[in-house]
């Protein structure tokens, strides 16, 4: 199975500092848990949801979580265009976040 976190990229970004990499993953996990509910909440306006997706995309890129970044970017783009986002896109993001968090939480 392919890793959802590019550990080599993360190590490069943290100059091989394992403690810093772990700290970034903990921060990313927290952001996922805080941002995902707002991104998927249709009661919030599209602009706000797009901003949340943008923030998650940036955080994901910072730790090498490419799938979460890709799906967040697609949702952000759809919301900013005003054309709507297909409902399965939100489910795909939620699934990717869940799988990525499971990978982060798994013992090394």
PDB file of C-alpha atoms in Angstrom:
ATOM      1  CA  UNK A   1       0.000   0.000   0.000  1.00  0.00           C
ATOM      2  CA  UNK A   2       1.222   3.486  -0.846  1.00  0.00           C
ATOM      3  CA  UNK A   3       1.768   5.834   2.067  1.00  0.00           C
ATOM      4  CA  UNK A   4      -0.577   8.806   2.325  1.00  0.00           C
ATOM      5  CA  UNK A   5       2.198  10.871   3.916  1.00  0.00           C
ATOM      6  CA  UNK A   6       5.371  11.369   1.901  1.00  0.00           C
ATOM      7  CA  UNK A   7       7.796  10.731   4.742  1.00  0.00           C
ATOM      8  CA  UNK A   8      10.852  11.572   2.626  1.00  0.00           C
ATOM      9  CA  UNK A   9       9.351  14.958   1.755  1.00  0.00           C
ATOM     10  CA  UNK A  10       8.446  15.593   5.397  1.00  0.00           C
ATOM     11  CA  UNK A  11      11.970  14.655   6.501  1.00  0.00           C
ATOM     12  CA  UNK A  12      13.389  17.047   3.910  1.00  0.00           C
ATOM     13  CA  UNK A  13      11.117  19.872   5.094  1.00  0.00           C
ATOM     14  CA  UNK A  14      12.121  19.292   8.720  1.00  0.00           C
ATOM     15  CA  UNK A  15      15.828  18.781   7.959  1.00  0.00           C
ATOM     16  CA  UNK A  16      15.601  15.255   9.358  1.00  0.00           C
ATOM     17  CA  UNK A  17      14.381  16.477  12.755  1.00  0.00           C
ATOM     18  CA  UNK A  18      12.075  13.639  13.824  1.00  0.00           C
ATOM     19  CA  UNK A  19      10.591  15.607  16.721  1.00  0.00           C
ATOM     20  CA  UNK A  20       9.732  18.530  14.446  1.00  0.00           C
ATOM     21  CA  UNK A  21       8.163  16.164  11.897  1.00  0.00           C
ATOM     22  CA  UNK A  22       6.046  14.617  14.645  1.00  0.00           C
ATOM     23  CA  UNK A  23       5.004  18.067  15.868  1.00  0.00           C
ATOM     24  CA  UNK A  24       3.937  19.042  12.340  1.00  0.00           C
ATOM     25  CA  UNK A  25       1.920  15.841  11.964  1.00  0.00           C
ATOM     26  CA  UNK A  26       0.165  16.514  15.274  1.00  0.00           C
ATOM     27  CA  UNK A  27      -0.674  20.057  14.118  1.00  0.00           C
ATOM     28  CA  UNK A  28      -1.887  18.714  10.760  1.00  0.00           C
ATOM     29  CA  UNK A  29      -4.085  16.141  12.513  1.00  0.00           C
ATOM     30  CA  UNK A  30      -5.647  18.860  14.630  1.00  0.00           C
ATOM     31  CA  UNK A  31      -6.288  21.025  11.600  1.00  0.00           C
ATOM     32  CA  UNK A  32      -7.946  18.127   9.794  1.00  0.00           C
ATOM     33  CA  UNK A  33     -10.267  17.549  12.729  1.00  0.00           C
ATOM     34  CA  UNK A  34     -11.114  21.263  13.000  1.00  0.00           C
ATOM     35  CA  UNK A  35     -11.441  22.126   9.316  1.00  0.00           C
ATOM     36  CA  UNK A  36     -13.169  19.118   7.762  1.00  0.00           C
ATOM     37  CA  UNK A  37     -16.539  19.661   9.496  1.00  0.00           C
ATOM     38  CA  UNK A  38     -16.720  23.221   8.170  1.00  0.00           C
ATOM     39  CA  UNK A  39     -15.643  22.253   4.659  1.00  0.00           C
ATOM     40  CA  UNK A  40     -18.425  19.693   4.460  1.00  0.00           C
ATOM     41  CA  UNK A  41     -21.131  21.817   6.146  1.00  0.00           C
ATOM     42  CA  UNK A  42     -23.547  23.037   3.441  1.00  0.00           C
ATOM     43  CA  UNK A  43     -25.015  25.583   5.887  1.00  0.00           C
ATOM     44  CA  UNK A  44     -21.810  27.639   5.693  1.00  0.00           C
ATOM     45  CA  UNK A  45     -21.335  30.001   2.772  1.00  0.00           C
ATOM     46  CA  UNK A  46     -19.174  28.833  -0.108  1.00  0.00           C
ATOM     47  CA  UNK A  47     -16.525  31.522   0.411  1.00  0.00           C
ATOM     48  CA  UNK A  48     -15.919  30.458   4.016  1.00  0.00           C
ATOM     49  CA  UNK A  49     -15.836  26.774   3.070  1.00  0.00           C
ATOM     50  CA  UNK A  50     -13.386  27.542   0.241  1.00  0.00           C
ATOM     51  CA  UNK A  51     -11.125  29.349   2.709  1.00  0.00           C
ATOM     52  CA  UNK A  52     -11.213  26.321   5.022  1.00  0.00           C
ATOM     53  CA  UNK A  53     -10.386  23.996   2.112  1.00  0.00           C
ATOM     54  CA  UNK A  54      -7.527  26.310   1.117  1.00  0.00           C
ATOM     55  CA  UNK A  55      -6.105  26.173   4.634  1.00  0.00           C
ATOM     56  CA  UNK A  56      -6.334  22.374   4.723  1.00  0.00           C
ATOM     57  CA  UNK A  57      -4.698  22.160   1.295  1.00  0.00           C
ATOM     58  CA  UNK A  58      -1.735  24.237   2.480  1.00  0.00           C
ATOM     59  CA  UNK A  59      -1.351  22.236   5.652  1.00  0.00           C
ATOM     60  CA  UNK A  60      -1.496  18.972   3.720  1.00  0.00           C
ATOM     61  CA  UNK A  61       1.118  20.169   1.254  1.00  0.00           C
ATOM     62  CA  UNK A  62       3.376  21.106   4.152  1.00  0.00           C
ATOM     63  CA  UNK A  63       3.498  17.566   5.518  1.00  0.00           C
ATOM     64  CA  UNK A  64       3.395  15.691   2.216  1.00  0.00           C
ATOM     65  CA  UNK A  65      -0.244  14.555   2.382  1.00  0.00           C
ATOM     66  CA  UNK A  66      -0.768  14.832  -1.378  1.00  0.00           C
ATOM     67  CA  UNK A  67      -4.167  13.105  -1.588  1.00  0.00           C
ATOM     68  CA  UNK A  68      -5.716  15.372   1.061  1.00  0.00           C
ATOM     69  CA  UNK A  69      -4.154  18.397  -0.665  1.00  0.00           C
ATOM     70  CA  UNK A  70      -5.468  17.325  -4.078  1.00  0.00           C
ATOM     71  CA  UNK A  71      -9.021  16.772  -2.862  1.00  0.00           C
ATOM     72  CA  UNK A  72      -9.018  19.985  -0.808  1.00  0.00           C
ATOM     73  CA  UNK A  73      -7.845  21.914  -3.864  1.00  0.00           C
ATOM     74  CA  UNK A  74     -10.620  20.461  -6.023  1.00  0.00           C
ATOM     75  CA  UNK A  75     -13.249  21.391  -3.442  1.00  0.00           C
ATOM     76  CA  UNK A  76     -11.782  24.866  -3.002  1.00  0.00           C
ATOM     77  CA  UNK A  77     -11.812  25.428  -6.762  1.00  0.00           C
ATOM     78  CA  UNK A  78     -15.409  24.251  -7.092  1.00  0.00           C
ATOM     79  CA  UNK A  79     -16.593  26.456  -4.262  1.00  0.00           C
ATOM     80  CA  UNK A  80     -14.753  29.521  -5.576  1.00  0.00           C
ATOM     81  CA  UNK A  81     -16.186  29.050  -9.075  1.00  0.00           C
ATOM     82  CA  UNK A  82     -19.673  28.947  -7.601  1.00  0.00           C
ATOM     83  CA  UNK A  83     -20.592  25.915  -9.656  1.00  0.00           C
ATOM     84  CA  UNK A  84     -20.932  23.705  -6.649  1.00  0.00           C
ATOM     85  CA  UNK A  85     -19.043  20.620  -5.669  1.00  0.00           C
ATOM     86  CA  UNK A  86     -20.343  17.108  -6.314  1.00  0.00           C
ATOM     87  CA  UNK A  87     -21.343  15.465  -3.010  1.00  0.00           C
ATOM     88  CA  UNK A  88     -18.976  12.506  -3.558  1.00  0.00           C
ATOM     89  CA  UNK A  89     -16.029  14.928  -3.448  1.00  0.00           C
ATOM     90  CA  UNK A  90     -16.751  15.678   0.211  1.00  0.00           C
ATOM     91  CA  UNK A  91     -16.938  11.977   1.000  1.00  0.00           C
ATOM     92  CA  UNK A  92     -13.664  11.357  -0.818  1.00  0.00           C
ATOM     93  CA  UNK A  93     -11.982  14.112   1.217  1.00  0.00           C
ATOM     94  CA  UNK A  94     -13.400  12.747   4.471  1.00  0.00           C
ATOM     95  CA  UNK A  95     -12.171   9.259   3.558  1.00  0.00           C
ATOM     96  CA  UNK A  96      -8.712  10.555   2.633  1.00  0.00           C
ATOM     97  CA  UNK A  97      -8.463  12.527   5.868  1.00  0.00           C
ATOM     98  CA  UNK A  98      -9.556   9.507   7.918  1.00  0.00           C
ATOM     99  CA  UNK A  99      -7.057   7.212   6.202  1.00  0.00           C
ATOM    100  CA  UNK A 100      -4.258   9.765   6.524  1.00  0.00           C
ATOM    101  CA  UNK A 101      -4.960  10.323  10.216  1.00  0.00           C
ATOM    102  CA  UNK A 102      -5.010   6.567  10.748  1.00  0.00           C
ATOM    103  CA  UNK A 103      -1.606   6.354   9.107  1.00  0.00           C
ATOM    104  CA  UNK A 104      -0.276   9.170  11.277  1.00  0.00           C
ATOM    105  CA  UNK A 105      -1.661   7.562  14.435  1.00  0.00           C
ATOM    106  CA  UNK A 106      -0.340   4.083  13.572  1.00  0.00           C
ATOM    107  CA  UNK A 107       2.772   2.996  15.428  1.00  0.00           C
ATOM    108  CA  UNK A 108       5.897   3.422  13.333  1.00  0.00           C
TER     109      UNK A 108
END
